[in-house]
PDB file of C-alpha atoms in Angstrom:
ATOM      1  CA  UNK A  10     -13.716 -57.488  12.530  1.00  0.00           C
ATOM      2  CA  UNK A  11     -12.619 -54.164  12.590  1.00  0.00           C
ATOM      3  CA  UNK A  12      -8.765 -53.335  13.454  1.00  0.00           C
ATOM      4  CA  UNK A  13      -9.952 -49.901  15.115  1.00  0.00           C
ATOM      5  CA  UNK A  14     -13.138 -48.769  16.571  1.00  0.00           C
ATOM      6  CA  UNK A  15     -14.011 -45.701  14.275  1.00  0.00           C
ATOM      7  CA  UNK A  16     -13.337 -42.301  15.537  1.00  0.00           C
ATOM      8  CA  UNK A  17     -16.403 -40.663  15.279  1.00  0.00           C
ATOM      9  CA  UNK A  18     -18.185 -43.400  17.411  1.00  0.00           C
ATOM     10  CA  UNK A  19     -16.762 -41.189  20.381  1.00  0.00           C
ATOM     11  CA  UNK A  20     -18.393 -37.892  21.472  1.00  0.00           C
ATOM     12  CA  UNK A  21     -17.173 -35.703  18.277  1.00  0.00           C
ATOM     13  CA  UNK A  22     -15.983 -32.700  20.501  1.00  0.00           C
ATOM     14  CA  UNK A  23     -14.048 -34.953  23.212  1.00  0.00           C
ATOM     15  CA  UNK A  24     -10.224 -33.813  22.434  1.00  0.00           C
ATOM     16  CA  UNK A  25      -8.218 -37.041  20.750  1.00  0.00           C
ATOM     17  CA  UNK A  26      -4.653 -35.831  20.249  1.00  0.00           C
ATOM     18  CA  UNK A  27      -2.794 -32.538  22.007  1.00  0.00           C
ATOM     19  CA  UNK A  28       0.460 -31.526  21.121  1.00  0.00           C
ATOM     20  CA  UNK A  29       1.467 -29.787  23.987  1.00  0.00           C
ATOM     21  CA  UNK A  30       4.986 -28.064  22.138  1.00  0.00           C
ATOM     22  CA  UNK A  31       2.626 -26.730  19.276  1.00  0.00           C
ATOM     23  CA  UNK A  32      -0.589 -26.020  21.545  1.00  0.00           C
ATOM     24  CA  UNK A  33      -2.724 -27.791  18.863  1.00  0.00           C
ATOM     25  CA  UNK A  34      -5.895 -30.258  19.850  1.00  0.00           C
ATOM     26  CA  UNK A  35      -7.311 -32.485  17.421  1.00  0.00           C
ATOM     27  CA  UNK A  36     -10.931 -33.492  18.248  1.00  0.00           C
ATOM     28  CA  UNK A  37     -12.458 -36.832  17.694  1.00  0.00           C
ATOM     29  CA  UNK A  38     -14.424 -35.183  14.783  1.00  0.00           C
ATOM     30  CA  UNK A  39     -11.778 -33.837  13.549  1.00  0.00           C
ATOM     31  CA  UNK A  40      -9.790 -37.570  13.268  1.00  0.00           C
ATOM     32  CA  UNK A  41     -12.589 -39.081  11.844  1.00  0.00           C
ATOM     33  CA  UNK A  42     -12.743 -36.079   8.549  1.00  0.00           C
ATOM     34  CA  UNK A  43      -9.113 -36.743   8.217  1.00  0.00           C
ATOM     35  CA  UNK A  44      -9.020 -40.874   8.609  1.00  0.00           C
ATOM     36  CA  UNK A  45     -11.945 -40.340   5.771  1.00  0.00           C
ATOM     37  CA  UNK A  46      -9.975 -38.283   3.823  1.00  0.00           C
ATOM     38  CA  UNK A  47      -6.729 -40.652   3.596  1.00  0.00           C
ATOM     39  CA  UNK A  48      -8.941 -43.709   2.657  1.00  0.00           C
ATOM     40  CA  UNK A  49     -10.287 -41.990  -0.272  1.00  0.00           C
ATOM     41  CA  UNK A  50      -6.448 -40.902  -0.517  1.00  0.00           C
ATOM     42  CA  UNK A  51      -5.466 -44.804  -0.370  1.00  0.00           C
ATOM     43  CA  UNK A  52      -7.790 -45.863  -2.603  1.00  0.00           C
ATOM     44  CA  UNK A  53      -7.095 -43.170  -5.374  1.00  0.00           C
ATOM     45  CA  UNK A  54      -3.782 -44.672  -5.436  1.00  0.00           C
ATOM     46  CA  UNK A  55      -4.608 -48.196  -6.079  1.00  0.00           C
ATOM     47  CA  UNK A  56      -3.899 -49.075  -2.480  1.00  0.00           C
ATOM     48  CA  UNK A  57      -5.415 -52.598  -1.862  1.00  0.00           C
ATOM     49  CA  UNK A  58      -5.752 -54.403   1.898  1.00  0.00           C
ATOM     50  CA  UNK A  59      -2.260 -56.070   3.126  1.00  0.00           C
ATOM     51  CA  UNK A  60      -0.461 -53.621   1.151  1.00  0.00           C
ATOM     52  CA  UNK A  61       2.411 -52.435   2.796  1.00  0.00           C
ATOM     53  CA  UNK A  62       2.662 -48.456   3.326  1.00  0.00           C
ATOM     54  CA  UNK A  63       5.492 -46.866   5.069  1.00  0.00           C
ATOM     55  CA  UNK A  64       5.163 -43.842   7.414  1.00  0.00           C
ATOM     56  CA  UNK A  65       7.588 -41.541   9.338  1.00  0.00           C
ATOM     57  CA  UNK A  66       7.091 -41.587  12.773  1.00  0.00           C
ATOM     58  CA  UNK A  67       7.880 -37.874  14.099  1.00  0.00           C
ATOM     59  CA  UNK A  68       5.675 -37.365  16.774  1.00  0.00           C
ATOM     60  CA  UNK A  69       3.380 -35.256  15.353  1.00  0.00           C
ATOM     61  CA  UNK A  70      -0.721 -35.340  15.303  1.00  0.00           C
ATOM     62  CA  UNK A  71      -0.615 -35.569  11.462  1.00  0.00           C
ATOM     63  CA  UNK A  72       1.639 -38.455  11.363  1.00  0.00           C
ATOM     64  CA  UNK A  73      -0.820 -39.975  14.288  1.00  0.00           C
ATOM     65  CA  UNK A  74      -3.809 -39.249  11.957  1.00  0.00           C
ATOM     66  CA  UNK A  75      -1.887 -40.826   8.979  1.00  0.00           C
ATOM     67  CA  UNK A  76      -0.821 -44.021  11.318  1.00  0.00           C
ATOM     68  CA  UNK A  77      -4.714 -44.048  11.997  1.00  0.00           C
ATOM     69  CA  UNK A  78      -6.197 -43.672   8.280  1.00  0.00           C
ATOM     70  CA  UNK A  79      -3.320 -46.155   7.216  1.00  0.00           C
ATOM     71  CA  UNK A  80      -4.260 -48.498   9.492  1.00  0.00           C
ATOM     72  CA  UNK A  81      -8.284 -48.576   9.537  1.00  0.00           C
ATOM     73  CA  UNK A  82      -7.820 -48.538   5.851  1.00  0.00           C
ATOM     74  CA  UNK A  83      -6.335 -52.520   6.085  1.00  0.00           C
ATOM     75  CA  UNK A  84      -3.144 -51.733   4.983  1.00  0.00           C
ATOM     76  CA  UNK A  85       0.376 -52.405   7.131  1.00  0.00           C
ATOM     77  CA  UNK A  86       2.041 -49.138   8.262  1.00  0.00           C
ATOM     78  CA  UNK A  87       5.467 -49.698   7.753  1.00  0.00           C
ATOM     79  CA  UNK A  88       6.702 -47.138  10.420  1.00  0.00           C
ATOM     80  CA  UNK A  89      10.407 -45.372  10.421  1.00  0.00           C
ATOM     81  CA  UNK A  90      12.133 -42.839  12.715  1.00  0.00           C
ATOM     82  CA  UNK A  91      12.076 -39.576  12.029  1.00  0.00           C
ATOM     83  CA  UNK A  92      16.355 -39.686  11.866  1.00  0.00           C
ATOM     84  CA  UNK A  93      16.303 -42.253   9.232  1.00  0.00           C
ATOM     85  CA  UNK A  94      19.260 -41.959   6.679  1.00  0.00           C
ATOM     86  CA  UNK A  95      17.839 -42.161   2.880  1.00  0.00           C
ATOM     87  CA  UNK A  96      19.764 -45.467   2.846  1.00  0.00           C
ATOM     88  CA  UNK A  97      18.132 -47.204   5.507  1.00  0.00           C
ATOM     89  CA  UNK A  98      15.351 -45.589   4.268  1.00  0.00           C
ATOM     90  CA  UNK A  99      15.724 -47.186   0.603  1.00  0.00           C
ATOM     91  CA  UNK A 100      16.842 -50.413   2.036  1.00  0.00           C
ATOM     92  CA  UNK A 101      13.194 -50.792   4.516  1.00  0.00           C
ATOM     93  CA  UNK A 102      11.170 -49.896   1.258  1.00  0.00           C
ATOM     94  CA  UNK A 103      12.658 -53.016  -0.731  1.00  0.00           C
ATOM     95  CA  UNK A 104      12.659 -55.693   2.185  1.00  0.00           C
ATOM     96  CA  UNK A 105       8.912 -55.116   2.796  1.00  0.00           C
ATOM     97  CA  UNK A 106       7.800 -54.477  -0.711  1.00  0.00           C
ATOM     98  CA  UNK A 107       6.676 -51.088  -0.026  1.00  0.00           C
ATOM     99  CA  UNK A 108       3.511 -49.670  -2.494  1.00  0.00           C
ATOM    100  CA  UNK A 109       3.113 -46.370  -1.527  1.00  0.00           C
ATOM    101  CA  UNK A 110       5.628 -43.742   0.813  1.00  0.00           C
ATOM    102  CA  UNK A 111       2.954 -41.890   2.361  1.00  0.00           C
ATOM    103  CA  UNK A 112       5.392 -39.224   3.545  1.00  0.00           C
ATOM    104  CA  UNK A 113       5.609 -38.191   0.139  1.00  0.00           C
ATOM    105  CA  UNK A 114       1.755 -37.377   0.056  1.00  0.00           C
ATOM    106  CA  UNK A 115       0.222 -34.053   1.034  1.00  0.00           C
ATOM    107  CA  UNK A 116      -2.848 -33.809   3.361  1.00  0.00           C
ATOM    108  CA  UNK A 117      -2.627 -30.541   3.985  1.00  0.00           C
ATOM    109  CA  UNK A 118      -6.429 -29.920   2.346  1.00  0.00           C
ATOM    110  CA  UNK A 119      -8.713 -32.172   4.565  1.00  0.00           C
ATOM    111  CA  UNK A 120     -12.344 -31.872   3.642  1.00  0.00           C
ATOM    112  CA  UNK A 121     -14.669 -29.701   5.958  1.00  0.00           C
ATOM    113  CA  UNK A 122     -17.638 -32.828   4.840  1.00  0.00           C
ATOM    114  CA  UNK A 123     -18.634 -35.182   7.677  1.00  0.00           C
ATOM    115  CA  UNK A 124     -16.985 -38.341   7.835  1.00  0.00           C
ATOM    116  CA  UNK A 125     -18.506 -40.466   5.529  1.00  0.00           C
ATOM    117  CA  UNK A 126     -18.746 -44.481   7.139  1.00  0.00           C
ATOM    118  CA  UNK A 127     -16.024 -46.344   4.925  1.00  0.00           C
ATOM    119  CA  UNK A 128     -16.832 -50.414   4.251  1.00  0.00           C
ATOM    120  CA  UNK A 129     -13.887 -51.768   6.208  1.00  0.00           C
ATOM    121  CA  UNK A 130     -12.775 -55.071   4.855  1.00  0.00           C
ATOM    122  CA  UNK A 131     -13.022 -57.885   7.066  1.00  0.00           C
ATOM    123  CA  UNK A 132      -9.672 -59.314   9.061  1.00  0.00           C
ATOM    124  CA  UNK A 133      -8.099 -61.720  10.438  1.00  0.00           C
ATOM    125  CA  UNK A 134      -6.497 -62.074  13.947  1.00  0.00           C
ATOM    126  CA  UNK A 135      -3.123 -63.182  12.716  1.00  0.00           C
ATOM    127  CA  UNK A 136      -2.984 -60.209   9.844  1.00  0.00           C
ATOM    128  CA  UNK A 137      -0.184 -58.090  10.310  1.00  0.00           C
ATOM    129  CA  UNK A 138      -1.130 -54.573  11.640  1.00  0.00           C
ATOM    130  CA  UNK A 139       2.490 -52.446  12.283  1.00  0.00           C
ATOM    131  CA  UNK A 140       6.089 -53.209  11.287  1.00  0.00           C
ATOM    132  CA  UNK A 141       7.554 -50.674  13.474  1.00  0.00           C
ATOM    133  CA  UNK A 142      11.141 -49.830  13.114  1.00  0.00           C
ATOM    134  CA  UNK A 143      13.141 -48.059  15.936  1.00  0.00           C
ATOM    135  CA  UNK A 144      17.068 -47.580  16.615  1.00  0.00           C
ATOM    136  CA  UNK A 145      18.276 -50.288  19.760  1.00  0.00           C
ATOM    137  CA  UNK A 146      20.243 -49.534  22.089  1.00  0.00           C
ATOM    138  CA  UNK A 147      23.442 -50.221  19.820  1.00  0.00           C
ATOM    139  CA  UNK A 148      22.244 -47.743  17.315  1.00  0.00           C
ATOM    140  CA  UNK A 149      20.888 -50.228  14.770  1.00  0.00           C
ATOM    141  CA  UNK A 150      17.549 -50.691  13.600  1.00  0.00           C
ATOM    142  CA  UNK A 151      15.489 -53.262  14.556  1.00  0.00           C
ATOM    143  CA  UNK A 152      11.936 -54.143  13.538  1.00  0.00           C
ATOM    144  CA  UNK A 153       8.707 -54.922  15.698  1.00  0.00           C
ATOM    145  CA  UNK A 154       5.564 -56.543  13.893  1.00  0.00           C
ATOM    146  CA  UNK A 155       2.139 -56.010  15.752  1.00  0.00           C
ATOM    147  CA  UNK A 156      -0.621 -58.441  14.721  1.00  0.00           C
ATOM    148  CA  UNK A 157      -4.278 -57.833  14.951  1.00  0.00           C
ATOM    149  CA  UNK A 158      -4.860 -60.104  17.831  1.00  0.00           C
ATOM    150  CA  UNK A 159      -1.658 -58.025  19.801  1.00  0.00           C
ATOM    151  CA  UNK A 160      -3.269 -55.021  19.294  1.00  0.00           C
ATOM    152  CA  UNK A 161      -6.424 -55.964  20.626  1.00  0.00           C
ATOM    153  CA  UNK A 162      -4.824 -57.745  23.392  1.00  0.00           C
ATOM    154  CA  UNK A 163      -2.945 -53.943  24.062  1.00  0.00           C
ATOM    155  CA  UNK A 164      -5.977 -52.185  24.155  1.00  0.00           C
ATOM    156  CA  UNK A 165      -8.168 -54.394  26.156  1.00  0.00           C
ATOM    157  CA  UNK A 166      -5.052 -54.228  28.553  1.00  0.00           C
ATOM    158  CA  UNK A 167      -5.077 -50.272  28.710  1.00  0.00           C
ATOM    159  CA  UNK A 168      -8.942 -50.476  29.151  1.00  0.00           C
ATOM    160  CA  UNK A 169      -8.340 -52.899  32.114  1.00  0.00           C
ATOM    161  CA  UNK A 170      -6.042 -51.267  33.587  1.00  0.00           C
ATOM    162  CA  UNK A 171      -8.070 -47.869  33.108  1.00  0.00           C
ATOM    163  CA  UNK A 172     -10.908 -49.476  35.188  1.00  0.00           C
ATOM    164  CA  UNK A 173      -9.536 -50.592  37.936  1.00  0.00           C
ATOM    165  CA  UNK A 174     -10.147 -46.975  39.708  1.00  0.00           C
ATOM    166  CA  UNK A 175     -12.937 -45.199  39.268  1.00  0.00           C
ATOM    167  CA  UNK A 176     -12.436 -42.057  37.162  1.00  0.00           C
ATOM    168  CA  UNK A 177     -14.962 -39.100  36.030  1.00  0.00           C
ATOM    169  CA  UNK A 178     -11.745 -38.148  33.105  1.00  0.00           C
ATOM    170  CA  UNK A 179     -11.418 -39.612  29.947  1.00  0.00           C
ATOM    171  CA  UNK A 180      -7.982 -41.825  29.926  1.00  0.00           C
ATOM    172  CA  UNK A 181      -5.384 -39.958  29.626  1.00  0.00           C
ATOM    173  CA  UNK A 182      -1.835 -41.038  27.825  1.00  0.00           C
ATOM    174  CA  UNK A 183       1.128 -38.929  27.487  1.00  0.00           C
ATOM    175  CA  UNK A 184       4.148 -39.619  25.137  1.00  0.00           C
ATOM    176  CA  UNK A 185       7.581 -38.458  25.064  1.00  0.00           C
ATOM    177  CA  UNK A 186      10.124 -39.926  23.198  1.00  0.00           C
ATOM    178  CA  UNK A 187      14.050 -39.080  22.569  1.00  0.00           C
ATOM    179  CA  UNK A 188      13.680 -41.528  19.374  1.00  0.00           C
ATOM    180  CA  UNK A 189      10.181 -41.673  18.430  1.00  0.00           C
ATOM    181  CA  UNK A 190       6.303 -42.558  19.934  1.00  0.00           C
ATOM    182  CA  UNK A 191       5.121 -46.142  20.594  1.00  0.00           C
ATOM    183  CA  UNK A 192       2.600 -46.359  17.438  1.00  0.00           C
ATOM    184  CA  UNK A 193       0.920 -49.418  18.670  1.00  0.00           C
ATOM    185  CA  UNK A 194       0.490 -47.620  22.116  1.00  0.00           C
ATOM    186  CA  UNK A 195      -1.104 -44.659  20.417  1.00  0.00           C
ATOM    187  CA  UNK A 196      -3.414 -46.223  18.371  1.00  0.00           C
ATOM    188  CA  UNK A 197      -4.609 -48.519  21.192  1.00  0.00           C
ATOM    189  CA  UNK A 198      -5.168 -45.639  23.199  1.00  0.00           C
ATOM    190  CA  UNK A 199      -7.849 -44.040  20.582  1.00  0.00           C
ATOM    191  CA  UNK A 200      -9.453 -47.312  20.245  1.00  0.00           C
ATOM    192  CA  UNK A 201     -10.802 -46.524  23.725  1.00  0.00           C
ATOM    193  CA  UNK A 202     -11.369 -42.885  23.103  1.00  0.00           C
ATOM    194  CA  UNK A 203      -8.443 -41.650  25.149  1.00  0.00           C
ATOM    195  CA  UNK A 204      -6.816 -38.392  25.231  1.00  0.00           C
ATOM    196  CA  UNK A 205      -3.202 -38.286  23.979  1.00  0.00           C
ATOM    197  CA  UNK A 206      -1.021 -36.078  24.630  1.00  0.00           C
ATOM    198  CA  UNK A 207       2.443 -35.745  22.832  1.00  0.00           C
ATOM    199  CA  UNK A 208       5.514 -34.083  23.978  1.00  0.00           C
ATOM    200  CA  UNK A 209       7.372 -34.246  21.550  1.00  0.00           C
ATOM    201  CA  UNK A 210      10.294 -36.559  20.159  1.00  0.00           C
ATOM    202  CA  UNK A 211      12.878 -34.376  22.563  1.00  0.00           C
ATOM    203  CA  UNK A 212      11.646 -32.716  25.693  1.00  0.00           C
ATOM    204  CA  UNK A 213      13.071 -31.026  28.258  1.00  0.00           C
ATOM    205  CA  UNK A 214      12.457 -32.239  31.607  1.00  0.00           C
ATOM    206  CA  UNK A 215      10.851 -28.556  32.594  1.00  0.00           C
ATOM    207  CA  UNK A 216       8.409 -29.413  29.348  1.00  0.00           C
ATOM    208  CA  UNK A 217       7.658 -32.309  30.252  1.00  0.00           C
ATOM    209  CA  UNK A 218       7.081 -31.440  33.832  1.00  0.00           C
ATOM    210  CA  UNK A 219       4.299 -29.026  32.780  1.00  0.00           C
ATOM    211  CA  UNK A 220       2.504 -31.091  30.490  1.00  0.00           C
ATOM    212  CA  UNK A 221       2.111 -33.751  33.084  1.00  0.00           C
ATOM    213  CA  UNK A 222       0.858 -31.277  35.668  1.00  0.00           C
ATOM    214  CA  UNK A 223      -1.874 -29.741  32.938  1.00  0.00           C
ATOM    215  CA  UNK A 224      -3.175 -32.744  31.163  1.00  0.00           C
ATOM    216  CA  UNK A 225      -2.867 -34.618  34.159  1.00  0.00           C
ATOM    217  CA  UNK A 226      -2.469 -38.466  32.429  1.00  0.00           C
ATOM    218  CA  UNK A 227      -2.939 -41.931  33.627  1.00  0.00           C
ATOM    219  CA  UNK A 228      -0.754 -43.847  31.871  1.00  0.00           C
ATOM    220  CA  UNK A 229       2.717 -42.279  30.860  1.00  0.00           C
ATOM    221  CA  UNK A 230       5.177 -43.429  28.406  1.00  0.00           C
ATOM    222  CA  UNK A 231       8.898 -42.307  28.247  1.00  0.00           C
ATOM    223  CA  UNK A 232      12.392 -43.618  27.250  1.00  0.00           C
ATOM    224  CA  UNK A 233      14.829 -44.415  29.482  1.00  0.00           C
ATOM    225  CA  UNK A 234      16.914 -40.838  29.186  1.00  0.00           C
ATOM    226  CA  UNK A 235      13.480 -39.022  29.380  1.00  0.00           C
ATOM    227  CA  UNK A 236      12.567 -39.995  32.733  1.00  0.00           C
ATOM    228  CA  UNK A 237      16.526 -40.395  34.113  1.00  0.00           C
ATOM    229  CA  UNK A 238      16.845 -36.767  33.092  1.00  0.00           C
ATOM    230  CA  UNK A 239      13.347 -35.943  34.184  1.00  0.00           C
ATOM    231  CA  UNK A 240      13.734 -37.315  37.818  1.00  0.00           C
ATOM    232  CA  UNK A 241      17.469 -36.060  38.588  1.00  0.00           C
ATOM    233  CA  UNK A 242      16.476 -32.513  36.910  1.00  0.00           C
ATOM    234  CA  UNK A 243      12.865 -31.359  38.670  1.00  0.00           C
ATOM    235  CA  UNK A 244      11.887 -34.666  40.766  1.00  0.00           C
ATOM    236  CA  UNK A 245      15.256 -34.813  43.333  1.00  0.00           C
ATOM    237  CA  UNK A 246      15.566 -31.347  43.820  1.00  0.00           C
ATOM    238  CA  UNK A 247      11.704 -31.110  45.658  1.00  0.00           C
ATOM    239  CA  UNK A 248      12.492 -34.536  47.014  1.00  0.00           C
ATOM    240  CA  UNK A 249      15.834 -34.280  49.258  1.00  0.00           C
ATOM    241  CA  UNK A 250      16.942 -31.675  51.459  1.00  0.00           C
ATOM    242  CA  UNK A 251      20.562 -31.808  51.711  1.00  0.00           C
ATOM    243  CA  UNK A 252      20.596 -31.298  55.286  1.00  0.00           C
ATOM    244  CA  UNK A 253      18.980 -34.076  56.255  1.00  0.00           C
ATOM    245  CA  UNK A 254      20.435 -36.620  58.226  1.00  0.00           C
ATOM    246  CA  UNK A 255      18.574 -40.164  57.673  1.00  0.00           C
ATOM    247  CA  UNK A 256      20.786 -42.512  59.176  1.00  0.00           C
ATOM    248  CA  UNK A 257      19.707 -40.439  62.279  1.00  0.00           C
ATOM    249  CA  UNK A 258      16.332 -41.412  61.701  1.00  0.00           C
ATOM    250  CA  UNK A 259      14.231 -44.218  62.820  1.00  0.00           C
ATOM    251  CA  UNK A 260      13.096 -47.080  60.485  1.00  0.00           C
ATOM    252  CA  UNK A 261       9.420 -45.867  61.209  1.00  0.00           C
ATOM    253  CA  UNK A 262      10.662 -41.632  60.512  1.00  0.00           C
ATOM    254  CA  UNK A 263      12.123 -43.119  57.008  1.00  0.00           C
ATOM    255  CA  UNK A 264       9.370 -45.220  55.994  1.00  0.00           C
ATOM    256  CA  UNK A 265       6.881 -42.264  56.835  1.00  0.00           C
ATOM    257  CA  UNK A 266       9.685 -40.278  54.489  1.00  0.00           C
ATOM    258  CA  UNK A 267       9.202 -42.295  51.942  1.00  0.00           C
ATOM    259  CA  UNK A 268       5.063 -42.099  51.982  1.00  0.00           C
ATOM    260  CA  UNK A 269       5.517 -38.567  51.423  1.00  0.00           C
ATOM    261  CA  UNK A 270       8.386 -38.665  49.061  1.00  0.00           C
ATOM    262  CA  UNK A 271       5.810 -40.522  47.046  1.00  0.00           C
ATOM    263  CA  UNK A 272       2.982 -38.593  47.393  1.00  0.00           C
ATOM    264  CA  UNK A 273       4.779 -35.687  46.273  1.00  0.00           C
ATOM    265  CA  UNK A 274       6.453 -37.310  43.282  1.00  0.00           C
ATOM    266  CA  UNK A 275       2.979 -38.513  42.059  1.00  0.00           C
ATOM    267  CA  UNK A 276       1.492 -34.989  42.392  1.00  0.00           C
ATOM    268  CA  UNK A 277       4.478 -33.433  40.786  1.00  0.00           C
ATOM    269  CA  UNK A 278       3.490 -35.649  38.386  1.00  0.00           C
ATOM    270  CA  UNK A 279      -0.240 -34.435  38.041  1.00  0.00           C
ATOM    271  CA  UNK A 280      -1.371 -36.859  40.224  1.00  0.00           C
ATOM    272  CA  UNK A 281      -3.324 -39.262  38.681  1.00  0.00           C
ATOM    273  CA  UNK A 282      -0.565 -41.585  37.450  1.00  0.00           C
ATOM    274  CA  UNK A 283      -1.519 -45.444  37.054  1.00  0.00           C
ATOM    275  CA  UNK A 284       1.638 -46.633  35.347  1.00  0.00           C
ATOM    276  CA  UNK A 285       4.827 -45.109  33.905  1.00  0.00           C
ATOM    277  CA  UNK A 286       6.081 -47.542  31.149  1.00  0.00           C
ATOM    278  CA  UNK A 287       9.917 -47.168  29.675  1.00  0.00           C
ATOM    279  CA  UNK A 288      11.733 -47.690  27.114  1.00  0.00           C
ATOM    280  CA  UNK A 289      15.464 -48.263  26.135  1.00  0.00           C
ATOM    281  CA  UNK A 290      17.011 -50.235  28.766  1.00  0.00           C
ATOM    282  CA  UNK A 291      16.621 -50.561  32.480  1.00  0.00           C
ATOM    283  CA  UNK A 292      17.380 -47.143  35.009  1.00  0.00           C
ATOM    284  CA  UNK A 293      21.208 -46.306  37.056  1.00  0.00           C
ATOM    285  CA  UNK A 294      21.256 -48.116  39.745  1.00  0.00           C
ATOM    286  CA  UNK A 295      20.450 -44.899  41.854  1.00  0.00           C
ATOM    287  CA  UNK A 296      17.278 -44.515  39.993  1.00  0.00           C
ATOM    288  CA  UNK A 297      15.709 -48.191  40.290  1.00  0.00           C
ATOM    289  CA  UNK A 298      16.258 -48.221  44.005  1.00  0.00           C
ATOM    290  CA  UNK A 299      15.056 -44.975  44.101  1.00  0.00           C
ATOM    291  CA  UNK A 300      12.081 -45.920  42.785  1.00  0.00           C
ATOM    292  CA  UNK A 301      11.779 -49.159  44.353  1.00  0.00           C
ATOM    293  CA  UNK A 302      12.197 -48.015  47.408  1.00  0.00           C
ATOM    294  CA  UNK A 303       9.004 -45.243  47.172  1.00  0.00           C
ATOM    295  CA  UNK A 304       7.584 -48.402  45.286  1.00  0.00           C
ATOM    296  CA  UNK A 305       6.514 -45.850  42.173  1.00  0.00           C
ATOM    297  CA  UNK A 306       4.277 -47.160  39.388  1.00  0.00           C
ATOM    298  CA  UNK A 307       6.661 -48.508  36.542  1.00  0.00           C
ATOM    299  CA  UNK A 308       7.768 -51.343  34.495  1.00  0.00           C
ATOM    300  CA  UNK A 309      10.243 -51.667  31.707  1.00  0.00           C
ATOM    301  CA  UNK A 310       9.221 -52.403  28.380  1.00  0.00           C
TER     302      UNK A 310
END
């Protein structure tokens, strides 16, 4: 059993990764060249399957096509924020018996060959997949390990979801992160030839505002902050007029208010929105009812 579906399986010119702050696209064929070229990279180092390899998580489409060749290759990416001190840093490498930084390897010259179809070893469901470190909300580092049989679960849940309206697009994801991007979430996504876009690991609500209205995505994934700062910065100001009364208005007027408030947000929005997921703790008070009261798409991971 594979881990990932392989890359080039997907229409080679369909876009897989955007990175909307750089204006770079990375193609499907594209992926594949470069997942090829870090498992010859992997095995030139004496890489072996279960071996763990760490990565830096900072948002980028080369550390999403390193996640991906790391991965595919059967090894465990060991994945760290991009604000990691060189202590925590050290101290990660020795609790999981770290073979290889890859950080520390340069892919800067990918081959121009066609992907060549690498002999994946075989796996099991309950083989470790991601250990993927990220800062709580107390500022300390905590660890999440996928398994094989999680992932799988994740993307047959995104392709589920995906497919319960009819669509002519590709799925769509968009990431933006104050911390770092969900890896597990990513590579899920391009196991069902989605199109992921990433905002980068700091946005500004006006950013992030645009990218949503151009790539237009189904599923969205933000941290707490992003969104909080993201709705009280460019959503409320086209939602509320400050003159309006509504305790003047009837229960019918409001809940006709609200329809539209809605609408507007999920246009605003780009319009084809199926879920927003967060991260990092619940919303203000003000914000939750806000959006439980226009009964938005979310949930709170």
């Amino acid at each position: 059993m594979k881990r990932l579906r392989p890359a080039y399986d997907f229409n080679a010119s369909d876009i897989a990764l955007t990175n909307f702050s750089m204006g770079e696209q990375l193609t499907y064929a594209q992926l594949a060249i470069a997942i090829s070229d870090i498992h010859k990279l992997l095995c030139n180092k004496g890489v072996k399957k279960g071996d763990n390899v760490l990565v830096t998580n900072n948002g980028t489409p080369n550390w999403v096509m390193r996640l991906a060749g790391i991965v595919t290759y059967g090894t465990v990416a060991v994945v760290v924020p991009n604000n990691i001190t060189g202590y925590e840093r050290d101290r990660i490498i020795a609790e999981n018996d770290v073979v290889l930084d890859f950080d520390n390897i340069s892919t800067e010259s990918m081959s121009e060959d066609q992907p060549i179809d690498i002999d994946i070893f075989s796996f099991s469901l309950k083989d470790n997949i991601i250990v993927d470190y990220t800062y709580n909300e107390f500022g300390y580092l905590a660890s999440t390990t996928t398994k094989v049989y999680e992932f799988m679960q994740l993307a047959e849940d995104i392709k589920r979801r995906y497919m319960k309206i009819r669509h002519s697009r590709t799925p769509s994801m968009l990431l933006a992160n104050k911390e770092c991007m969900n890896a597990k979430e990513i590579l899920a996504s391009l196991s069902i030839g989605a199109h992921i876009t990433l905002a980068g690991t700091n946005p500004t609500s006006g950013t992030l505002l645009k990218c949503m209205k151009k790539y237009r995505p189904h599923f969205v994934h933000l941290d707490t902050k992003t969104a909080e700062a993201l709705i009280r910065n460019r959503v409320f100001p086209m939602m509320y007029n400050p003159e309006m009364k509504n305790y003047m208005t009837s229960s019918h007027a409001r809940r006709t208010m609200l329809k539209q408030i809605r609408k507007r947000m999920m246009f605003a929005l780009g319009g084809c929105i199926l879920i927003v997921s967060v991260t990092g703790g619940r919303f203000s008070p003000d914000i939750e009812q806000f959006l439980q009261k226009i009964e938005f798409p979310y949930n709170i991971m």
